[in-house]
Tab-separated table of C-alpha atoms in Angstrom:
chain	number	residue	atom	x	y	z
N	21	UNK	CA	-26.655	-162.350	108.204
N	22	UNK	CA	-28.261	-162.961	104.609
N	23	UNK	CA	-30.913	-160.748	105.014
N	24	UNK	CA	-28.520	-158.382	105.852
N	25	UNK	CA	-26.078	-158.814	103.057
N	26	UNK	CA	-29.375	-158.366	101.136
N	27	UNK	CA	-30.218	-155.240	102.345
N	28	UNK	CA	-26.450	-153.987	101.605
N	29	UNK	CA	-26.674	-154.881	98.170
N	30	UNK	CA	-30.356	-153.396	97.508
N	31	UNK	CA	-29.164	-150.184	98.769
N	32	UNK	CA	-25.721	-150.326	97.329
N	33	UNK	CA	-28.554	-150.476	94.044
N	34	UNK	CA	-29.357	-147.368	94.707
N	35	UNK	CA	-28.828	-144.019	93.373
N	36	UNK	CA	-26.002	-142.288	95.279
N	37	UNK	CA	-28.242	-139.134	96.151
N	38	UNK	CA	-31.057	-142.150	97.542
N	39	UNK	CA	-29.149	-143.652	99.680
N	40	UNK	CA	-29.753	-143.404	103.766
N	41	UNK	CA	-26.650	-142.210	105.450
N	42	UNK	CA	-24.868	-145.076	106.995
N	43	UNK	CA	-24.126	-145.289	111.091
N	44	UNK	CA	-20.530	-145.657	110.005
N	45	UNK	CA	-20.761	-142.476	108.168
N	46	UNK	CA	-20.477	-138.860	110.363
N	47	UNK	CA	-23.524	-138.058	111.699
N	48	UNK	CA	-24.538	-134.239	109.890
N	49	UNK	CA	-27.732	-133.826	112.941
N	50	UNK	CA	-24.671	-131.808	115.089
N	51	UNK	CA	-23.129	-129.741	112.190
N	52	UNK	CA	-26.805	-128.820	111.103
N	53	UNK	CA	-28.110	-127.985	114.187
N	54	UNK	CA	-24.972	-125.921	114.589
N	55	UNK	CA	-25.530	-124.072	111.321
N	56	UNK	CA	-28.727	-123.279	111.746
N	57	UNK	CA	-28.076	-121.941	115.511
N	58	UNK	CA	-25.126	-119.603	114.342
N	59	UNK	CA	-26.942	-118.261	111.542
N	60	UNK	CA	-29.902	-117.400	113.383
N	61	UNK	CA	-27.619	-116.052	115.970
N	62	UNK	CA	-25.950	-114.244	113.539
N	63	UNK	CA	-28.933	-112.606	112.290
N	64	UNK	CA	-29.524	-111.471	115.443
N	65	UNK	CA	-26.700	-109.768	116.635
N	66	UNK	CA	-26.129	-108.369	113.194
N	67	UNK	CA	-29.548	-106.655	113.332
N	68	UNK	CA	-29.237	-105.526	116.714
N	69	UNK	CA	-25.574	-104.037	116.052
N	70	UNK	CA	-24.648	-100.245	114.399
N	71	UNK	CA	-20.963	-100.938	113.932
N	72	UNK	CA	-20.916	-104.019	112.171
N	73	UNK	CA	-23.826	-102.853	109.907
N	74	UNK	CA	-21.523	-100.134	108.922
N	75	UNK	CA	-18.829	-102.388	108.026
N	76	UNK	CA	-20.916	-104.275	106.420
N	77	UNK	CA	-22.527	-101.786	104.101
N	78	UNK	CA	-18.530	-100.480	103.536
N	79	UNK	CA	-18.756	-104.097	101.276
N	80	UNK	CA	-21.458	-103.431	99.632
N	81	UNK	CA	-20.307	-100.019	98.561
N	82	UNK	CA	-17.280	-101.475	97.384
N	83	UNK	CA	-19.142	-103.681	95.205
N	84	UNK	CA	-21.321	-101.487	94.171
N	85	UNK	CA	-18.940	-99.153	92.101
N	86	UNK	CA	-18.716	-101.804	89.818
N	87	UNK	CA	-22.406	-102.261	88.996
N	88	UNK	CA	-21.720	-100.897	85.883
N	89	UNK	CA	-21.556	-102.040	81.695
N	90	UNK	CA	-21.299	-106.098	81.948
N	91	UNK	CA	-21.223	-106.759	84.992
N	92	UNK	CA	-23.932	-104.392	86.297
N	93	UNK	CA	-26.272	-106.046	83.155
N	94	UNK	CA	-24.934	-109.450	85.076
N	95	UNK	CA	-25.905	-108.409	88.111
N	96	UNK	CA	-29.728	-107.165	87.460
N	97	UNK	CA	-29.453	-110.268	85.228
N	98	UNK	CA	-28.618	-112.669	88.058
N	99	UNK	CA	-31.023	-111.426	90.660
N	100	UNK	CA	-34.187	-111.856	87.701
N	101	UNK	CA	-33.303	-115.435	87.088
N	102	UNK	CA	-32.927	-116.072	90.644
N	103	UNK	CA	-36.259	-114.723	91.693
N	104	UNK	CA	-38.522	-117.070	93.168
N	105	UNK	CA	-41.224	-117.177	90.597
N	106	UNK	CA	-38.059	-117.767	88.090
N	107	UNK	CA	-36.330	-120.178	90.611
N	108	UNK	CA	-39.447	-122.132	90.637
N	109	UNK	CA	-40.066	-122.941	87.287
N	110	UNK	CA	-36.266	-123.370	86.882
N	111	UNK	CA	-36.627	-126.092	89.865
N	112	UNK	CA	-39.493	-127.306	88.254
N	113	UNK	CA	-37.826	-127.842	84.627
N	114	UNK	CA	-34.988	-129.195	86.331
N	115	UNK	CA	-36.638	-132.049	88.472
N	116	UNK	CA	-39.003	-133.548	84.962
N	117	UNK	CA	-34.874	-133.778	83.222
N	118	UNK	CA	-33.955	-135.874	86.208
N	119	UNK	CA	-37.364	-137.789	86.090
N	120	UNK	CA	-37.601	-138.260	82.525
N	121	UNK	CA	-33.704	-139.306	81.678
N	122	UNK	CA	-33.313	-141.089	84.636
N	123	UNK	CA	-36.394	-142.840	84.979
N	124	UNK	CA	-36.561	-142.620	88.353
N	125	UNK	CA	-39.576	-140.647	90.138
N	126	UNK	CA	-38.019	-140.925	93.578
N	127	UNK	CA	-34.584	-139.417	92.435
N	128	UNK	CA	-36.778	-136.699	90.832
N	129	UNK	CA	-38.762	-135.961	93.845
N	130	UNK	CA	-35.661	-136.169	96.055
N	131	UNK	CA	-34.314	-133.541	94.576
N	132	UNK	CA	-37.239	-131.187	94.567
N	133	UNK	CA	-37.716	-131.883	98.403
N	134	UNK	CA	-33.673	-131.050	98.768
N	135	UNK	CA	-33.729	-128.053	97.796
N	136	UNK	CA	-37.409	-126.606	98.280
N	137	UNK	CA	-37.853	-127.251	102.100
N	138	UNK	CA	-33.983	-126.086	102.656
N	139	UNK	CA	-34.918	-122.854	100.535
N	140	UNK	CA	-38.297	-121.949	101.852
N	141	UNK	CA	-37.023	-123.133	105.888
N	142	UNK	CA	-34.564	-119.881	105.259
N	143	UNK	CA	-37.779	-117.952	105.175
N	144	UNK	CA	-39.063	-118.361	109.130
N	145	UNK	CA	-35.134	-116.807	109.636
N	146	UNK	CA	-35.852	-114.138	107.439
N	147	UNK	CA	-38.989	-112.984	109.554
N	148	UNK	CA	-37.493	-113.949	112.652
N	149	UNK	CA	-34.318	-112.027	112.247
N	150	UNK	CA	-36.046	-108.924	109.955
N	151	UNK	CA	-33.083	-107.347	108.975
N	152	UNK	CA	-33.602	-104.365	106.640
N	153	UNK	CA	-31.763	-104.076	103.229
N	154	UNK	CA	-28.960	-101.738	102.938
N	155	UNK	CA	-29.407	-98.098	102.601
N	156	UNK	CA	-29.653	-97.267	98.768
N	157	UNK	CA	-28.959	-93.911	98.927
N	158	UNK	CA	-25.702	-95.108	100.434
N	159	UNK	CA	-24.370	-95.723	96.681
N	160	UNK	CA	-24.769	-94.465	93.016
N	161	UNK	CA	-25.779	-97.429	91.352
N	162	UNK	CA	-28.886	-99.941	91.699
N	163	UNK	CA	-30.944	-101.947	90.269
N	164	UNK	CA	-34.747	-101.271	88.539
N	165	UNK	CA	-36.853	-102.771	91.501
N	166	UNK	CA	-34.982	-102.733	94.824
N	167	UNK	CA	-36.679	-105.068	97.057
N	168	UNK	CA	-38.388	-104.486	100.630
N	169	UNK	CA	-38.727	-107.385	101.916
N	170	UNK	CA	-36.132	-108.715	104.953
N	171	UNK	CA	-32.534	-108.689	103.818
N	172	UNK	CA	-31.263	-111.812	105.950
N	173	UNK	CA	-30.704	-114.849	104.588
N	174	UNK	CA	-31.006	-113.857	101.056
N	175	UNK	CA	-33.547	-116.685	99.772
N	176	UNK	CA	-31.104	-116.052	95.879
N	177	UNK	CA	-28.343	-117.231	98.023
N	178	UNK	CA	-29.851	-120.216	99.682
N	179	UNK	CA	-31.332	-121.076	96.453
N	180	UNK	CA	-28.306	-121.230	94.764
N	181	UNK	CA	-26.247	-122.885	96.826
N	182	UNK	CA	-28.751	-125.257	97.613
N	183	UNK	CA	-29.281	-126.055	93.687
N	184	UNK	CA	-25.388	-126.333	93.829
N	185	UNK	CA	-26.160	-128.891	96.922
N	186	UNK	CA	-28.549	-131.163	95.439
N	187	UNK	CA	-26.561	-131.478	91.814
N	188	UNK	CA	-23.391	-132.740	93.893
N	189	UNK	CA	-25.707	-135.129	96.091
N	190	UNK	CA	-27.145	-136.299	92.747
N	191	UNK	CA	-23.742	-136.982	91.397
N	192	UNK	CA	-22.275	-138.690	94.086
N	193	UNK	CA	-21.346	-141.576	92.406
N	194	UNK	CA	-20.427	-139.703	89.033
N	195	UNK	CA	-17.013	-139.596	87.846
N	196	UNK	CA	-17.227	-135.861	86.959
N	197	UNK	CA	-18.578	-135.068	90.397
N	198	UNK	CA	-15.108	-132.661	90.968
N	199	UNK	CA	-16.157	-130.612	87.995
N	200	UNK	CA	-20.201	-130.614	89.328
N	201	UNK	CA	-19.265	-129.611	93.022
N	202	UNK	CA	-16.199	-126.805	91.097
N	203	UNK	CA	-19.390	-125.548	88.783
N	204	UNK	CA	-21.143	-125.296	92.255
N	205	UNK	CA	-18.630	-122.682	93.953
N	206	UNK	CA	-18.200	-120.681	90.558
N	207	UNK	CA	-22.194	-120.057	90.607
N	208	UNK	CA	-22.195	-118.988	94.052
N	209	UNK	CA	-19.480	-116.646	93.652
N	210	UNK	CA	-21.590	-114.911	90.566
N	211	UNK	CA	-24.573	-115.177	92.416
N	212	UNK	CA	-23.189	-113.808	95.803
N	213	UNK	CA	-21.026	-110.850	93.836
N	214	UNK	CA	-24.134	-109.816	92.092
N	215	UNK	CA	-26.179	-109.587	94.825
N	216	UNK	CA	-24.348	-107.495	97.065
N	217	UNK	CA	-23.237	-105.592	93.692
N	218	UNK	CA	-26.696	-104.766	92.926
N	219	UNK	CA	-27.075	-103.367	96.719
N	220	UNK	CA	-29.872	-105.700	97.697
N	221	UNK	CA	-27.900	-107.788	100.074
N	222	UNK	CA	-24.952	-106.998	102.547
N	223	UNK	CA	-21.813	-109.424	102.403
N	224	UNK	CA	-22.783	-111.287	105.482
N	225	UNK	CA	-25.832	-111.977	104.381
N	226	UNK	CA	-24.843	-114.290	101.242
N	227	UNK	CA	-22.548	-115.471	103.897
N	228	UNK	CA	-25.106	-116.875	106.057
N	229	UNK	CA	-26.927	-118.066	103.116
N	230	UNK	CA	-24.059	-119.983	102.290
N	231	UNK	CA	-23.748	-121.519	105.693
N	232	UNK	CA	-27.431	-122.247	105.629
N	233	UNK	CA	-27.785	-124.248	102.641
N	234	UNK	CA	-24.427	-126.361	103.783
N	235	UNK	CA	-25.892	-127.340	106.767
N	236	UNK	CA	-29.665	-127.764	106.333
N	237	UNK	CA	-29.770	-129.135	102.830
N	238	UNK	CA	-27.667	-132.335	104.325
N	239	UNK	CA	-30.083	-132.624	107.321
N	240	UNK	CA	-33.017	-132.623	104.610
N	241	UNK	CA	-31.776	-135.249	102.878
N	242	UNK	CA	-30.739	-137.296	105.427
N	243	UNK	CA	-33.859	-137.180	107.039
N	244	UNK	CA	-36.080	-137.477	103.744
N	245	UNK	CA	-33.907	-140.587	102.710
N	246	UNK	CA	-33.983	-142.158	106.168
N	247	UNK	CA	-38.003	-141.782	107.485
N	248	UNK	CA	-39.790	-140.827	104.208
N	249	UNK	CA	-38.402	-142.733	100.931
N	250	UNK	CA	-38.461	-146.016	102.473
N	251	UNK	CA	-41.953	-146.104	103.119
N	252	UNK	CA	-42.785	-145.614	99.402
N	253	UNK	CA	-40.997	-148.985	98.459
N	254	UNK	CA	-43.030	-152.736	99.344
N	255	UNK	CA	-40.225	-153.619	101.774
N	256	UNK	CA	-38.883	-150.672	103.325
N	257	UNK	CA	-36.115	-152.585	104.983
N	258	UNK	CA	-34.593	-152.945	101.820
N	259	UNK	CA	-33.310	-149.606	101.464
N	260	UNK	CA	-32.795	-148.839	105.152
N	261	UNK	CA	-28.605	-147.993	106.052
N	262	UNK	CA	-27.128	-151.127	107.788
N	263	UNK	CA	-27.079	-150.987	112.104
């Protein structure tokens, strides 16, 4: 019974975003799994079908008309700093802030794990699925280098939203966690407008990029906290949830 009021304290201790997800606590593996099934599914049948492709690029035309002035400079503006060479470094700059004002090496490293392995994971979708980007001749304005690669997940989505992820596990036990998590949805509204304003992306797939990071960046966490950070302390019991 000590030992085990021990072990609540210790990971009480912990940083909120550090802390393995207790039995009494919903189990995420189901809502995960569930994600990552119905986006892949998704993908799929959105590939595979003419009439909700046509739909969908109907959105992105919308959109599209007003690519112009500010926000069409926002747009081509958005999808730069949210390239992956950009996203990197930005990941990069962000994780030696959280090392160096919080002292804490595992917090950092948390983080980076958080959102690279839910980021780059989108990736087997996007070959699996191989979706092609929407027609650019289908509307007036775009931007200087229109991409070629696979259009679905969009990896500036999942990136995004997963950045918007791991800042709200980080602040977990933050007062201003409401205004984090409300920062969060306002940068994946730019980001998601942008990119199906620029014409790189249809609607459905920021959609499913959404739906990705919400369920996979949990399950990487989870599973990170639970079967990898504990073996880098002396006593890994310590910091393990309570039965």
């Amino acid at each position: 019974m000590a030992r085990t009021t021990d072990d609540a304290r210790s990971t009480h201790r912990l940083p909120g975003m550090l802390r393995p997800t207790s039995g009494r606590r919903p189990d995420t593996t189901a809502f995960s799994i569930t994600a990552i099934v119905v986006v892949v599914a998704f993908g799929f049948v959105l590939s595979k079908t003419h009439g909700v492709v046509h739909l969908d690029l109907q959105g992105v035309k919308a959109l599209n008309r007003l690519h112009t002035g500010a926000l069409g400079t926002l747009g081509a503006t958005v999808y730069k700093v949210f390239s992956p060479a950009e996203a990197i470094i930005l990941t990069v700059v962000i994780v030696a802030v959280i090392w160096a004002v919080s002292r804490n090496l595992r917090l950092a490293a948390t983080f980076a794990v958080t959102v690279a392995v839910t980021w780059l994971s989108s990736d087997i979708v996007k070959l699996l699925v191989h979706r092609a980007r929407p027609d650019r001749s289908a509307f007036a304005h775009h931007i200087t280098e229109h991409p070629t690669d696979p259009s679905f997940p969009s990896g500036h989505m999942v990136f995004v939203a997963t950045l918007a992820m791991a800042f709200v596990f980080l602040t977990r036990d933050k007062p201003y966690r409401g205004w984090v998590v409300a920062a969060g949805i306002v940068a994946v509204l730019v980001v998601a407008f942008s990119l199906i304003s620029d014409g790189v992306h249809y609607p459905s797939d920021v959609t499913a990029s959404v739906v990705w990071s919400v369920g996979v960046a949990p399950l990487v966490l989870g599973l990170w906290n639970r079967y990898v950070l504990p073996l880098t302390y002396r006593t890994p019991s310590s910091v393990e949830a309570p039965a």
